[in-house]
XYZ file of C-alpha atoms in Angstrom:
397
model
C 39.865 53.204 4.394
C 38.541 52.962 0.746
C 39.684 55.221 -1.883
C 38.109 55.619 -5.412
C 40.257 53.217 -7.033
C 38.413 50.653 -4.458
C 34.692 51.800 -5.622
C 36.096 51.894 -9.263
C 37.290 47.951 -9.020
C 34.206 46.697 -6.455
C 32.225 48.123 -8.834
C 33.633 46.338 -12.133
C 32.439 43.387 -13.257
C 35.861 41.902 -12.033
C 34.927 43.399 -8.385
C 31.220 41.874 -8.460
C 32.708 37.907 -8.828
C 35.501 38.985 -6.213
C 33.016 39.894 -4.149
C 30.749 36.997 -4.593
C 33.986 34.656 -3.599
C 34.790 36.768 -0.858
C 31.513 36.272 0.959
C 31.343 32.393 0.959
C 33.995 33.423 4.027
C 31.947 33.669 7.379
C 34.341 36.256 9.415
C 33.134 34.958 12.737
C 35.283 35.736 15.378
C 36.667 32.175 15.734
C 37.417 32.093 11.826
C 38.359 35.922 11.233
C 42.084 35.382 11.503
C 41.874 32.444 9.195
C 39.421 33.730 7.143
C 41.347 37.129 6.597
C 44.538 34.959 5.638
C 43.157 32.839 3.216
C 41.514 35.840 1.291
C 44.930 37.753 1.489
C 46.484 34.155 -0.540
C 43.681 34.248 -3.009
C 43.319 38.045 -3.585
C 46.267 40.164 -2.427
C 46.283 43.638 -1.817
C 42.212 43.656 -2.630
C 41.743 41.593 0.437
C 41.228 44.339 3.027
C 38.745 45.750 0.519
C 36.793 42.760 -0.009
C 36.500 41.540 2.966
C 35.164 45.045 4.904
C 32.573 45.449 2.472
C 31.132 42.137 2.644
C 31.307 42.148 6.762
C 29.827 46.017 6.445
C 26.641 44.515 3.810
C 25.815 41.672 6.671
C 25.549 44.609 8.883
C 23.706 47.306 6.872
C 20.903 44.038 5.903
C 18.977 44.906 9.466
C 19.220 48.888 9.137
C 18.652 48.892 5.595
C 17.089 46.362 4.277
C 17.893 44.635 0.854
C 20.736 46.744 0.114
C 23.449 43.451 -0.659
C 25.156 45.541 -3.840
C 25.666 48.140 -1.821
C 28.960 49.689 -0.975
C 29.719 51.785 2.455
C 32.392 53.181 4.739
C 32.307 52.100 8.421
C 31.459 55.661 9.668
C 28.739 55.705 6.759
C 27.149 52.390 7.770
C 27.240 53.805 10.974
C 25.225 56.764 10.609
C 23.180 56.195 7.869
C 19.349 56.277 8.680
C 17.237 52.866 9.332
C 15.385 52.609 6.520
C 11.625 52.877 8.010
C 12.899 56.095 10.192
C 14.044 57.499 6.305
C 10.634 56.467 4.820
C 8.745 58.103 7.392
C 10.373 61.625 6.776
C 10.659 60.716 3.314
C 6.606 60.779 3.875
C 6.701 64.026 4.914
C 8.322 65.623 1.972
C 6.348 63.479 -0.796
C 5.782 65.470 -3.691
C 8.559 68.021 -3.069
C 12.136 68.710 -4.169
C 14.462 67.622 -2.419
C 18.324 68.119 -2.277
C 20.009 65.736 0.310
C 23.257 67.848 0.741
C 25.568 65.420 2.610
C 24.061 62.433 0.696
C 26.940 60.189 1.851
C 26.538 56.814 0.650
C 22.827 57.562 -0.620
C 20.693 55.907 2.461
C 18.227 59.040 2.093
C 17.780 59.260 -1.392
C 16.676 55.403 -1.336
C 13.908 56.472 0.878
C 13.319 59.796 -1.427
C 13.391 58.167 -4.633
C 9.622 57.712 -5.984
C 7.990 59.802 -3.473
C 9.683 63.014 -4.145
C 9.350 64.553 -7.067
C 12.460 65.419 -7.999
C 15.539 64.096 -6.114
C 19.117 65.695 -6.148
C 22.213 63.956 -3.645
C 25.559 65.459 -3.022
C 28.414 65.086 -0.407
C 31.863 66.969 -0.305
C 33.093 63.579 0.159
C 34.722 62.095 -2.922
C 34.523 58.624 -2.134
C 31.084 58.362 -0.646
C 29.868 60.251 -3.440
C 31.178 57.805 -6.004
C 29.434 55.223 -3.627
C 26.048 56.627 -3.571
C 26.246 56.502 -7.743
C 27.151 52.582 -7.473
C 24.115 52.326 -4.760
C 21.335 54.480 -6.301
C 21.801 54.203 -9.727
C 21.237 56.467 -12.506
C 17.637 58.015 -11.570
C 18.948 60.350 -8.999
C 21.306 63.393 -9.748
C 24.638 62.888 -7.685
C 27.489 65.235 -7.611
C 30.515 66.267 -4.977
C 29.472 69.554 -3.773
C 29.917 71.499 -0.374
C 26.842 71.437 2.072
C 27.443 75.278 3.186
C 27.893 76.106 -0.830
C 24.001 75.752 -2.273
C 24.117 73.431 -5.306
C 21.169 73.964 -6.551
C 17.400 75.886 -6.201
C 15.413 72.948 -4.584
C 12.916 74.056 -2.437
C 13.426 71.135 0.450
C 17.138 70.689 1.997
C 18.218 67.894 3.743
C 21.410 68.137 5.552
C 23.079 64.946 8.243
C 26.361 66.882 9.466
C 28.688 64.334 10.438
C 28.705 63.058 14.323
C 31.269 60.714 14.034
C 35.099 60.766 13.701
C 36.868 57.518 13.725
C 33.550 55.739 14.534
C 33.450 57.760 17.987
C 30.584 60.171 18.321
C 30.601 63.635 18.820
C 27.829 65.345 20.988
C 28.841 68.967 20.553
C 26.735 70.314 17.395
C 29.070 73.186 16.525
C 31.561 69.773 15.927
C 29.633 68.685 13.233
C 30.798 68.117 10.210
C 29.656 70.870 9.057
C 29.155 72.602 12.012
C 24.877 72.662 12.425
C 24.664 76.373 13.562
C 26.431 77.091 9.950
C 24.246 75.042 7.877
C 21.015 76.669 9.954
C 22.305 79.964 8.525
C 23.131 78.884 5.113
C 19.928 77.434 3.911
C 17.830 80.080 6.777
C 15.951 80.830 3.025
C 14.796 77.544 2.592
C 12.681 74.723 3.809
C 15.451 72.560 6.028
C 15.222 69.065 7.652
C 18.410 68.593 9.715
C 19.138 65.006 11.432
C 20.800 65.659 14.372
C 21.956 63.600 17.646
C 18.887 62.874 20.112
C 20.974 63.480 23.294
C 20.905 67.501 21.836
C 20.099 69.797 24.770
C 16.738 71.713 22.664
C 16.450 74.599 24.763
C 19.638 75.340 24.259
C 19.645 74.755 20.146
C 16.886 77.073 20.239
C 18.616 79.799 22.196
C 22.061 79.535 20.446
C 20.997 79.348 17.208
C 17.812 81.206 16.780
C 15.498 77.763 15.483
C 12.253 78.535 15.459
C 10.719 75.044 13.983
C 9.446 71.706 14.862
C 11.957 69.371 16.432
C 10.997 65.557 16.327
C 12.192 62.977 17.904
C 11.889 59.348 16.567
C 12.433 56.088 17.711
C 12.284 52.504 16.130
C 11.345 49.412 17.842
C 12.357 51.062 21.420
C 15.825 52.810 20.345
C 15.646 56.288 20.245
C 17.586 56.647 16.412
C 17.690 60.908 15.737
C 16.317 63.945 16.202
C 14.845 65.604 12.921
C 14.679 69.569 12.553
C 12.413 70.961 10.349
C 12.439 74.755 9.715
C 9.372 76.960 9.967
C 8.014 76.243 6.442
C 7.594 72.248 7.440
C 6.688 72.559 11.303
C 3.069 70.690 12.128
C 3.743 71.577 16.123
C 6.821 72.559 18.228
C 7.649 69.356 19.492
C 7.094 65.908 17.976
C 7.311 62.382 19.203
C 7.506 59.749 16.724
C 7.474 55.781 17.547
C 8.022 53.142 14.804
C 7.781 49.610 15.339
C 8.745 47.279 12.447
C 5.650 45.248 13.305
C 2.778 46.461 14.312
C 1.315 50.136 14.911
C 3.450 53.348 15.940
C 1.826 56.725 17.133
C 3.066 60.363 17.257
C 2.764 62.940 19.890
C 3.385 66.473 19.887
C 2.755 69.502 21.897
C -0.680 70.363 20.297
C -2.036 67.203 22.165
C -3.947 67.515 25.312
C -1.435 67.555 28.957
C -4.447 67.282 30.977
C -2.585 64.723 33.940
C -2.289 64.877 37.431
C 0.476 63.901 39.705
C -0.347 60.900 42.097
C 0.967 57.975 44.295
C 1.674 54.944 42.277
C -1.060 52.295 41.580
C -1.042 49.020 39.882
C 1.324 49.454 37.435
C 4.642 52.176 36.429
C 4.997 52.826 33.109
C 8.559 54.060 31.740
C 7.242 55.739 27.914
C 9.206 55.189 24.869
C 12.853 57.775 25.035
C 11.196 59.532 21.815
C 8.538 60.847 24.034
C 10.822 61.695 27.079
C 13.883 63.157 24.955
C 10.968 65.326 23.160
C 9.443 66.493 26.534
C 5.800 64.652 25.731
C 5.009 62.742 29.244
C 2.079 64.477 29.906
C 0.341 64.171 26.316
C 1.357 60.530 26.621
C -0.190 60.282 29.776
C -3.386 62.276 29.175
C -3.989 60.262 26.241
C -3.561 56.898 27.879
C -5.464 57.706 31.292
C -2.319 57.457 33.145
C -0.385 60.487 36.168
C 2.595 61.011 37.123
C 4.709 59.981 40.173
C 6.595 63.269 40.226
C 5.886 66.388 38.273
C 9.658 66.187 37.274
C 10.059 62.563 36.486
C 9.379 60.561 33.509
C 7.768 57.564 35.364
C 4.009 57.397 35.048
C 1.384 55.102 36.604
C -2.025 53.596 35.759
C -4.091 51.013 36.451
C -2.940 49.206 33.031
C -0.188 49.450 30.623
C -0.774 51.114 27.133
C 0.041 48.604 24.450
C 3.094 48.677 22.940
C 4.968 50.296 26.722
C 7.611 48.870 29.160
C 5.611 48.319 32.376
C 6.451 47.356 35.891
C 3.342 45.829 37.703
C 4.193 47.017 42.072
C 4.662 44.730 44.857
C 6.270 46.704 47.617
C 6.493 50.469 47.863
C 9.364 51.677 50.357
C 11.554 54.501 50.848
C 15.092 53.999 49.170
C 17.349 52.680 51.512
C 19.507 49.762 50.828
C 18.841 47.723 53.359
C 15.231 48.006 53.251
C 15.421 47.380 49.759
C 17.740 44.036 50.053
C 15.186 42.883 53.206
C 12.415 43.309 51.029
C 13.978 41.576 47.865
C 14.855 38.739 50.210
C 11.352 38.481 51.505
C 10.245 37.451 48.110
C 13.305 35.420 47.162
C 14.809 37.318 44.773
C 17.711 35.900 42.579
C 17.939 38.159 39.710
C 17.114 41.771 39.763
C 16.494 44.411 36.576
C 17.102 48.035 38.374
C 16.321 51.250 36.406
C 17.164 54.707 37.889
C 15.737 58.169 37.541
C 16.524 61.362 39.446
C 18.775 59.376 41.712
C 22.531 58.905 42.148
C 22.439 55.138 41.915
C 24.548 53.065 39.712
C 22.684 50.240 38.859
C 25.069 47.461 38.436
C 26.834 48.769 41.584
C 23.865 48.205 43.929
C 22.964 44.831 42.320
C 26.079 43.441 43.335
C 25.563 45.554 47.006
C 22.467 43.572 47.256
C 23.770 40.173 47.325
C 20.694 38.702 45.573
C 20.691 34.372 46.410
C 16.859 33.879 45.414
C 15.669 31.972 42.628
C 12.660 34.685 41.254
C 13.376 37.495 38.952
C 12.019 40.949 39.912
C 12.832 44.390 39.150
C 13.185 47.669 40.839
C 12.238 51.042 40.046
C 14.061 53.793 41.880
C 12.986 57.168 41.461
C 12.927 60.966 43.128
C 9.465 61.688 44.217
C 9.422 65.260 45.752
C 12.420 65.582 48.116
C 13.627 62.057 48.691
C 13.558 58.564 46.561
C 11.310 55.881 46.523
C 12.232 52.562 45.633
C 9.273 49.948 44.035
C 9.612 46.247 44.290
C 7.775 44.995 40.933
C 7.530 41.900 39.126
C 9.815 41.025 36.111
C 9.051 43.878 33.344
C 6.036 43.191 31.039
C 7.079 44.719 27.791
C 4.526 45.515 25.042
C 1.701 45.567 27.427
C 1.617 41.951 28.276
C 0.235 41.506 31.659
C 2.235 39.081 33.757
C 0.509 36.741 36.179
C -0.479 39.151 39.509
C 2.669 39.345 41.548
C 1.193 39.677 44.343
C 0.287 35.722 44.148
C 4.270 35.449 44.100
């Protein structure tokens, strides 16, 4: 645990060349013990210091970016917002005023700095408040305020209640920190974005706490990161899928789109869409936009007769009603080795029935098991073709 006497010294001069020392030591797991020993001889009680926030910079470089002066907490690392999902809403607000009132270590106002036009941070946390200062610098107002006490007049909130506690997650939103229904009703007078846990049950949000606004749902690279409230005065649509990819082109979906798709047997290929549009209840805009139906009107999967770029697809062999045996007779028809199994609508663990199946091939497949209407179907496909990529035709196999 850091304390302010910690950010006061890593952020000295004296702190800075510790620091620099400090991370010439690799704390791999076959030199941590040694590495953690020999900085304990060189530095002594600023050793624990040192050497978390040079392991917790290694880590923040992928979500963050160039951010090697920073300083963090583990549950702050841990939380803190990838830096493209923060630019996007950062996009969003461009132009406004923004007060980030749980600013933590300051991973937000990064984003927010030079696209809104004025930006204010603040966190009830003493520590992580004297953090975000060292991180951001002096061109963003940062002070130690309450979230459910308004600091200030600006016209845009942005609240992140804490979902962790000891680096474990919490899933019920009235154990926040602060609790989300509370800091709906504080700032109910205000524009409001609210990052909140993806796995949220909506309907329910909606029903127990009155929200009437857009909730998004983004992803990065294939990980669903957050959900994103934004109250009435921000809302584009009802429901909003947004995927990022680092490289290349990401799209949105929301409810405004066309849902125009049937429901159908499947055909050349399944398609399993990105978790941003499935967690924001967008299947059928996905699929009337692509050309694609669905397998069952309750069910996620979708087919077509090719996969959108950019989309996990699973090109069919054999189509067969799940049964284990069948399956395992018709894995071992086509010499199957390894086996990637994904589940939906069906009590099957996957790594359970993998080793069930007793798999001595040499060719990698994949199953898809699935309700469709009453019972479950199980489909036989070639190894997955991420992004689109069309494999060679299986059925050549």
């Amino acid at each position: 645990m850091f304390d302010l006497s910690d950010v006061t010294y890593l952020s000295s001069e004296a702190g800075r060349t510790d620091l620099a020392r400090a991370s010439a030591y690799t704390f791999s797991p076959s030199t941590l013990v040694a590495d953690t020993a020999a900085l304990r001889a060189e530095f002594g009680g600023r050793a624990a210091v040192l050497a978390q926030t040079v392991q917790l910079r290694r880590k923040a470089t992928a979500k963050l970016g160039d951010v090697g002066h920073w300083l963090f907490t583990d549950d702050a690392l841990q939380q803190a917002t990838p830096a493209a999902v923060a630019r996007h809403r950062a996009a969003r607000l461009a132009g406004s005023v923004v007060h980030d009132v749980t600013c933590s270590v300051g991973a937000e106002l990064a984003a927010l700095d030079g696209v809104a036009a004025t930006v204010i941070g603040s966190d009830i946390d003493p520590v992580r408040t004297a953090m975000a200062r060292h991180n951001i610098g002096e061109q963003v107002l940062i002070c130690r305020a309450d979230a459910l006490a308004p600091a200030s007049r600006a016209q845009v909130v942005i609240a992140d209640p804490g979902r962790r506690s000891g680096g474990r997650r919490r899933f019920d939103p009235s154990a926040y920190t602060p609790p989300l229904d509370a800091v709906l009703r504080t700032y109910a007078d205000r524009d409001l974005v609210v990052k909140c846990a993806p796995g949220l049950d909506f309907t329910d949000l909606r029903e127990q706490t009155g929200f009437d606004g857009e909730i998004e749902v983004v992803s990065l690279d294939g990980g669903v990161r957050e959900a994103c409230l934004w109250s009435a005065g921000l809302a584009c649509a009802r429901r909003r899928a947004t995927v990022l990819v680092t490289s290349g082109q990401g799209y949105q979906l929301t409810d405004a789109d066309p849902d125009d798709c049937a429901v159908g047997e499947a055909g050349e290929w399944i398609i399993d869409p990105d978790g941003a549009v499935v967690r924001a209840g967008l299947v059928r805009q996905y699929a009337a936009r692509h050309g694609l139906w669905q397998l069952d009107s309750r069910i996620a999967y979708l087919s077509g007769d090719a996969v959108p770029a950019g989309t996990q697809g699973y090109r069919v062999l054999d189509t067969l009603p799940y049964n284990e045996k069948r399956l395992r007779q018709a894995l071992a028809a086509r010499d199957c080795g390894s086996l990637e199994i994904t589940v939906r609508g069906v009590d099957v663990d996957p790594a359970v029935l993998r080793t069930r199946l007793k798999l001595r091939g040499s060719v990698a497949l994949s199953a898809v098991i699935t309700r469709i209407g009453s019972g479950a179907q199980a489909f036989v496909c070639a190894a997955r073709s991420p992004g689109g990529t069309h494999t060679p035709s299986p059925r050549s196999v």
